[in-house]
Coordinates of C-alpha atoms (C1' of nucleotides) in Angstrom, one line a residue:
Chain R
X1 CA 0.0 0.0 0.0
X2 CA 1.7 3.1 -1.1
X3 CA 1.2 6.6 -0.1
X4 CA 1.2 7.9 -3.6
X5 CA 2.3 11.3 -4.5
X6 CA -1.0 13.1 -4.7
X7 CA 0.0 16.0 -2.6
X8 CA 3.5 16.9 -3.6
X9 CA 4.2 20.2 -5.2
X10 CA 2.1 21.2 -8.2
X11 CA 4.5 19.3 -10.2
X12 CA 4.9 21.8 -13.0
X13 CA 5.6 20.5 -16.5
X14 CA 9.3 21.1 -16.0
X15 CA 11.2 19.0 -18.4
X16 CA 10.1 15.4 -18.9
X17 CA 11.6 16.1 -22.3
X18 CA 9.0 15.3 -24.9
X19 CA 10.5 12.4 -26.8
X20 CA 11.6 12.7 -30.4
X21 CA 9.0 13.8 -32.8
X22 CA 7.2 10.9 -34.3
X23 CA 6.7 12.9 -37.5
X24 CA 9.0 10.7 -39.5
X25 CA 7.9 9.1 -42.6
X26 CA 10.6 6.5 -43.4
X27 CA 9.2 3.0 -43.1
X28 CA 11.0 1.4 -40.2
X29 CA 12.2 4.6 -38.7
X30 CA 9.3 5.3 -36.5
X31 CA 9.8 2.2 -34.4
X32 CA 13.5 3.1 -34.5
X33 CA 12.8 6.5 -33.2
X34 CA 10.9 5.3 -30.2
X35 CA 13.5 2.7 -29.4
X36 CA 16.1 5.3 -29.7
X37 CA 14.2 7.6 -27.3
X38 CA 14.0 4.7 -24.8
X39 CA 17.7 3.9 -25.2
X40 CA 18.6 7.6 -24.9
X41 CA 16.7 7.8 -21.6
X42 CA 17.7 4.5 -20.1
X43 CA 21.4 4.6 -21.0
X44 CA 21.8 8.2 -19.9
X45 CA 24.8 8.7 -17.7
X46 CA 22.8 9.6 -14.6
X47 CA 20.0 7.1 -15.2
X48 CA 22.5 4.3 -15.3
X49 CA 24.0 5.3 -12.0
X50 CA 20.7 5.8 -10.3
X51 CA 19.3 2.5 -11.5
X52 CA 22.6 0.9 -10.3
X53 CA 22.2 2.4 -6.9
X54 CA 18.5 1.5 -6.6
X55 CA 19.4 -2.0 -7.6
X56 CA 20.7 -2.4 -4.1
X57 CA 17.3 -1.6 -2.6
X58 CA 15.2 1.5 -2.0
X59 CA 16.9 4.8 -1.3
X60 CA 15.9 8.2 -0.1
X61 CA 16.5 11.2 -2.2
X62 CA 19.5 12.4 -0.2
X63 CA 20.9 8.9 0.1
X64 CA 21.0 8.8 -3.7
X65 CA 22.6 12.2 -3.8
X66 CA 25.4 11.1 -1.5
X67 CA 25.7 7.7 -3.2
X68 CA 26.1 9.1 -6.7
X69 CA 29.3 11.2 -6.6
X70 CA 29.0 14.3 -8.6
X71 CA 25.3 14.5 -9.4
X72 CA 23.6 17.8 -8.8
X73 CA 20.4 18.1 -7.0
X74 CA 18.7 19.3 -10.1
X75 CA 19.9 16.4 -12.3
X76 CA 18.9 13.9 -9.6
X77 CA 15.4 15.3 -9.4
X78 CA 15.1 15.5 -13.2
X79 CA 16.4 12.0 -13.9
X80 CA 14.3 10.5 -11.2
X81 CA 11.3 12.2 -12.6
X82 CA 12.0 10.8 -16.0
X83 CA 12.6 7.3 -14.7
X84 CA 9.4 7.5 -12.8
X85 CA 7.6 8.7 -15.9
X86 CA 8.9 5.6 -17.8
X87 CA 7.7 3.3 -15.1
X88 CA 11.1 2.2 -14.1
X89 CA 11.1 3.8 -10.6
X90 CA 8.5 4.1 -8.0
X91 CA 8.3 7.2 -5.9
X92 CA 6.8 7.0 -2.4
X93 CA 6.1 9.9 -0.2
X94 CA 5.8 9.3 3.5
X95 CA 4.3 12.4 5.1
X96 CA 6.3 12.4 8.3
X97 CA 8.2 15.4 9.4
X98 CA 10.5 16.0 7.9
X99 CA 8.9 14.4 4.9
X100 CA 10.5 11.2 3.6
X101 CA 10.6 10.2 -0.1
X102 CA 11.7 6.8 -1.1
X103 CA 12.6 5.7 -4.5
X104 CA 12.7 2.0 -5.6
X105 CA 12.9 0.1 -8.8
X106 CA 9.7 -1.3 -10.3
X107 CA 9.7 -4.7 -11.8
X108 CA 10.5 -3.1 -15.1
X109 CA 13.2 -1.2 -13.5
X110 CA 14.7 -4.3 -12.1
X111 CA 14.8 -5.9 -15.5
X112 CA 16.7 -2.9 -16.7
X113 CA 19.0 -3.1 -13.7
X114 CA 20.3 -6.5 -14.7
X115 CA 21.4 -5.0 -17.9
X116 CA 23.0 -2.0 -16.5
X117 CA 24.7 -4.2 -14.0
X118 CA 26.2 -6.2 -16.8
X119 CA 27.3 -3.0 -18.4
X120 CA 29.0 -1.9 -15.2
X121 CA 30.8 -5.2 -14.9
X122 CA 31.9 -4.9 -18.5
X123 CA 33.2 -1.4 -18.0
X124 CA 35.0 -2.5 -14.8
X125 CA 36.7 -5.5 -16.3
X126 CA 37.7 -3.9 -19.5
X127 CA 38.8 -0.7 -18.0
X128 CA 42.5 -1.4 -18.3
X129 CA 42.2 -2.4 -21.9
X130 CA 40.2 0.7 -22.8
X131 CA 42.6 3.0 -21.0
X132 CA 45.5 1.4 -22.8
X133 CA 43.8 1.9 -26.1
X134 CA 43.2 5.6 -25.3
X135 CA 46.8 6.1 -24.4
X136 CA 47.9 4.4 -27.6
X137 CA 45.5 6.5 -29.7
X138 CA 46.5 9.8 -28.1
X139 CA 50.2 8.9 -28.5
X140 CA 49.7 8.2 -32.2
X141 CA 47.9 11.4 -32.5
X142 CA 50.6 13.4 -30.9
X143 CA 53.2 11.6 -33.0
X144 CA 51.9 12.9 -36.3
X145 CA 51.2 16.5 -35.2
Chain G
X1 CA 45.8 18.2 -39.5
X2 CA 45.3 19.0 -35.9
X3 CA 42.1 17.1 -35.3
X4 CA 42.6 17.0 -31.6
X5 CA 40.0 15.9 -29.2
X6 CA 38.7 19.3 -28.7
X7 CA 35.1 18.3 -28.4
X8 CA 35.6 14.7 -27.4
X9 CA 37.2 13.0 -24.5
X10 CA 36.3 14.7 -21.2
X11 CA 38.6 12.3 -19.4
X12 CA 37.4 13.1 -16.0
X13 CA 39.0 15.4 -13.7
X14 CA 39.7 13.0 -11.0
X15 CA 36.7 13.1 -8.8
X16 CA 37.2 15.9 -6.3
X17 CA 36.6 13.5 -3.4
X18 CA 35.0 15.3 -0.6
X19 CA 36.8 13.7 2.3
X20 CA 34.6 12.5 5.1
X21 CA 32.6 10.7 2.5
X22 CA 29.8 8.7 4.0
X23 CA 30.8 5.2 4.6
X24 CA 29.2 4.1 1.3
X25 CA 31.9 1.7 0.4
X26 CA 30.1 0.4 -2.6
X27 CA 31.7 3.0 -4.8
X28 CA 35.4 3.7 -4.7
X29 CA 35.0 7.2 -6.0
X30 CA 37.9 7.5 -8.3
X31 CA 37.3 4.2 -10.0
X32 CA 33.7 5.3 -10.2
X33 CA 34.7 8.4 -12.2
X34 CA 36.6 6.3 -14.7
X35 CA 33.9 3.8 -15.1
X36 CA 31.4 6.6 -15.5
X37 CA 33.5 8.0 -18.3
X38 CA 33.5 4.7 -20.0
X39 CA 29.8 4.2 -19.6
X40 CA 29.1 7.7 -20.8
X41 CA 31.0 6.9 -24.0
X42 CA 29.8 3.4 -24.6
X43 CA 26.2 4.0 -23.8
X44 CA 26.0 7.2 -25.8
X45 CA 23.0 7.3 -28.1
X46 CA 25.0 7.1 -31.3
X47 CA 27.6 4.8 -30.0
X48 CA 25.0 2.2 -29.3
X49 CA 23.5 2.4 -32.7
X50 CA 26.9 2.3 -34.4
X51 CA 28.0 -0.7 -32.4
X52 CA 24.7 -2.3 -33.2
X53 CA 25.2 -1.8 -36.9
X54 CA 28.8 -2.9 -36.9
X55 CA 27.7 -6.0 -35.0
X56 CA 26.4 -7.3 -38.4
X57 CA 29.9 -7.0 -39.9
X58 CA 32.2 -4.3 -41.2
X59 CA 30.7 -1.2 -42.8
X60 CA 31.9 1.7 -44.8
X61 CA 31.4 5.2 -43.6
X62 CA 28.6 6.0 -45.9
X63 CA 26.9 2.7 -45.3
X64 CA 26.8 3.5 -41.7
X65 CA 25.4 6.9 -42.4
X66 CA 22.6 5.4 -44.4
X67 CA 22.0 2.6 -41.9
X68 CA 21.7 4.9 -38.9
X69 CA 18.7 7.0 -39.5
X70 CA 19.1 10.5 -38.4
X71 CA 22.8 10.6 -37.7
X72 CA 24.7 13.6 -39.1
X73 CA 28.0 13.2 -40.8
X74 CA 29.7 15.1 -38.0
X75 CA 28.3 12.9 -35.2
X76 CA 29.2 9.8 -37.1
X77 CA 32.7 10.9 -37.6
X78 CA 33.0 12.0 -34.0
X79 CA 31.5 9.0 -32.5
X80 CA 33.5 6.6 -34.6
X81 CA 36.6 8.5 -33.6
X82 CA 35.8 8.0 -30.0
X83 CA 35.0 4.4 -30.4
X84 CA 38.3 3.9 -32.2
X85 CA 40.1 5.7 -29.4
X86 CA 38.6 3.4 -26.9
X87 CA 39.7 0.4 -28.9
X88 CA 36.2 -0.7 -29.7
X89 CA 36.3 -0.1 -33.4
X90 CA 39.0 -0.6 -36.0
X91 CA 39.4 1.8 -38.8
X92 CA 40.9 0.7 -42.1
X93 CA 41.8 3.0 -44.9
X94 CA 42.1 1.5 -48.4
X95 CA 43.8 4.1 -50.6
X96 CA 41.8 3.5 -53.8
X97 CA 40.1 6.2 -55.5
X98 CA 37.7 7.2 -54.2
X99 CA 39.2 6.3 -50.9
X100 CA 37.5 3.6 -49.0
X101 CA 37.3 3.5 -45.2
X102 CA 36.0 0.4 -43.4
X103 CA 35.0 0.2 -39.8
X104 CA 34.7 -3.0 -37.9
X105 CA 34.4 -4.1 -34.3
X106 CA 37.5 -5.2 -32.4
X107 CA 37.2 -8.1 -30.1
X108 CA 36.6 -5.7 -27.3
X109 CA 33.9 -4.0 -29.4
X110 CA 32.2 -7.4 -30.0
X111 CA 32.0 -8.0 -26.4
X112 CA 30.3 -4.7 -26.0
X113 CA 28.0 -5.5 -28.9
X114 CA 26.5 -8.4 -27.1
X115 CA 25.5 -6.0 -24.3
X116 CA 24.1 -3.4 -26.6
X117 CA 22.2 -6.1 -28.4
X118 CA 20.6 -7.1 -25.1
X119 CA 19.7 -3.5 -24.5
X120 CA 18.1 -3.2 -27.8
X121 CA 16.1 -6.3 -27.2
X122 CA 15.0 -5.0 -23.9
X123 CA 13.9 -1.7 -25.3
X124 CA 12.0 -3.4 -28.0
X125 CA 10.2 -5.8 -25.8
X126 CA 9.4 -3.3 -23.1
X127 CA 8.3 -0.5 -25.4
X128 CA 4.6 -1.0 -24.9
X129 CA 4.9 -1.0 -21.1
X130 CA 7.1 2.1 -21.1
X131 CA 4.9 4.0 -23.4
X132 CA 1.9 3.1 -21.3
X133 CA 3.7 4.3 -18.2
X134 CA 4.5 7.6 -19.9
X135 CA 0.9 8.1 -20.8
X136 CA -0.3 7.4 -17.3
X137 CA 2.3 9.7 -15.9
X138 CA 1.5 12.5 -18.2
X139 CA -2.2 12.1 -17.6
X140 CA -1.7 12.3 -13.8
X141 CA 0.3 15.4 -14.4
X142 CA -2.4 17.1 -16.4
X143 CA -5.0 16.0 -13.9
X144 CA -3.6 18.0 -11.0
X145 CA -2.6 21.1 -12.9
Chain J
dT1 C1' 9.0 34.8 19.4
dG2 C1' 12.4 34.3 16.3
dG3 C1' 16.4 31.9 14.5
dT4 C1' 18.4 27.5 12.8
dG5 C1' 18.4 23.1 10.6
dC6 C1' 16.6 19.2 8.2
dT7 C1' 13.8 17.5 4.4
dG8 C1' 13.0 17.3 -0.8
dG9 C1' 12.7 19.9 -4.1
dT10 C1' 12.5 24.4 -7.7
dT11 C1' 14.2 28.6 -10.2
dA12 C1' 17.6 31.5 -12.6
dC13 C1' 21.2 31.7 -15.3
dG14 C1' 25.9 31.1 -17.5
dA15 C1' 29.0 27.7 -19.6
dT16 C1' 29.1 23.9 -22.5
dC17 C1' 28.3 20.7 -25.9
dA18 C1' 25.5 18.2 -29.3
dG19 C1' 24.0 18.6 -33.8
dG20 C1' 22.7 20.6 -38.6
dA21 C1' 24.4 23.1 -42.6
dA22 C1' 27.8 24.1 -45.4
dC23 C1' 32.4 23.7 -46.9
dC24 C1' 36.9 21.0 -48.5
dG25 C1' 40.0 18.3 -51.6
dG26 C1' 41.1 14.9 -54.8
dA27 C1' 40.0 11.9 -58.5
dA28 C1' 37.1 10.1 -62.0
dA29 C1' 33.4 10.8 -65.1
dG30 C1' 30.8 13.2 -68.5
Chain S
dC1 C1' 35.9 22.4 -66.8
dT2 C1' 32.1 21.3 -64.3
dT3 C1' 29.8 17.7 -61.7
dT4 C1' 29.8 13.9 -58.5
dC5 C1' 31.2 10.8 -55.0
dC6 C1' 33.8 9.9 -50.8
dG7 C1' 35.2 10.8 -46.2
dG8 C1' 35.8 14.2 -43.5
dT9 C1' 36.1 19.2 -41.1
dT10 C1' 34.7 24.0 -39.8
dC11 C1' 31.2 27.2 -38.2
dC12 C1' 27.4 28.4 -35.7
dT13 C1' 23.2 28.0 -32.9
dG14 C1' 20.1 26.3 -29.6
dA15 C1' 19.3 22.7 -26.2
dT16 C1' 21.1 20.9 -22.0
dC17 C1' 23.8 20.7 -17.9
dG18 C1' 25.6 22.1 -13.6
dT19 C1' 26.2 25.9 -9.8
dA20 C1' 24.1 28.6 -6.8
dA21 C1' 20.5 30.3 -4.6
dC22 C1' 15.8 30.1 -3.0
dC23 C1' 11.3 27.8 -0.9
dA24 C1' 7.9 25.5 2.3
dG25 C1' 6.9 22.8 6.3
dC26 C1' 8.1 21.4 10.7
dA27 C1' 11.0 20.5 15.1
dC28 C1' 14.1 22.1 18.3
dC29 C1' 16.2 25.6 21.3
dA30 C1' 16.3 29.9 23.7

DNA sequence: TGGTGCTGGTTACGATCAGGAACCGGAAAG
DNA sequence: CTTTCCGGTTCCTGATCGTAACCAGCACCA
């Protein structure tokens, strides 16, 4: 039983970036456009980190802010709002004082989480190789300046 | 030909670790910054689509441009350059006339491809649910305006 | 009674960066 | 000698991001 939002701030339209215009005529490209807008949202830098954090269980707003090094309050709010909009995250307000807001993954969000987790693991285990490649590339670039 | 990474490669400024960090050991903040830069690059909207295309075999520059609906020449060049830098994509120039440039995934790139493929599948199969969630959310938003 | 702090935001605004349009240079083709 | 194709690059603008500051409600302290 969740204490749904209902009484939060007026929730102005603020962002929720309207996805790409569907006004595209090319045959397969309309599906493509939607998929792309989903990917753009779910693979967004902050979204990934938030989903990753929430994968370890529900978190409060400020816990997330502390957990995700470098995120600004604004981007946290914005990204959470978008994730909530896409049904990936559930926002629960508990009207204590001070008010308490918990965020957790929905079932859909959890399925996304397994993917982002895999991505994280991949990044982690291939980090040395990628950094080496970067160094090589930059060196070659300097070489023929 | 000083291409330089002017617009690319924000190689993170080593994480300004606020000391007295909360004992949230799950992120070691400097590793986190590097991982984040890798994720930011590899999960970038265009990177995903390029890797996805290259997953089906080597492609020439203009083939990619045609295959990826909506990408501009500039972003294609830029993104390919970044992927090449990270050792995910191999660029091969054949000096015929007109010159021919082929791009293909490296082994590392292929391992990334399996992940992006999974992401694509996920987006595809969860599209209805996500769109429904968006509609619900927007409706609720309108409701209490 | 008023000040301070905690909560979860929101607003204003300047810096930055993604992205489209247009340009480039060489060779072949007409 | 003009056009076309190829793979880029340069220029410029508008969207987006992050910083900093503000807000409302309530408890605590004096």
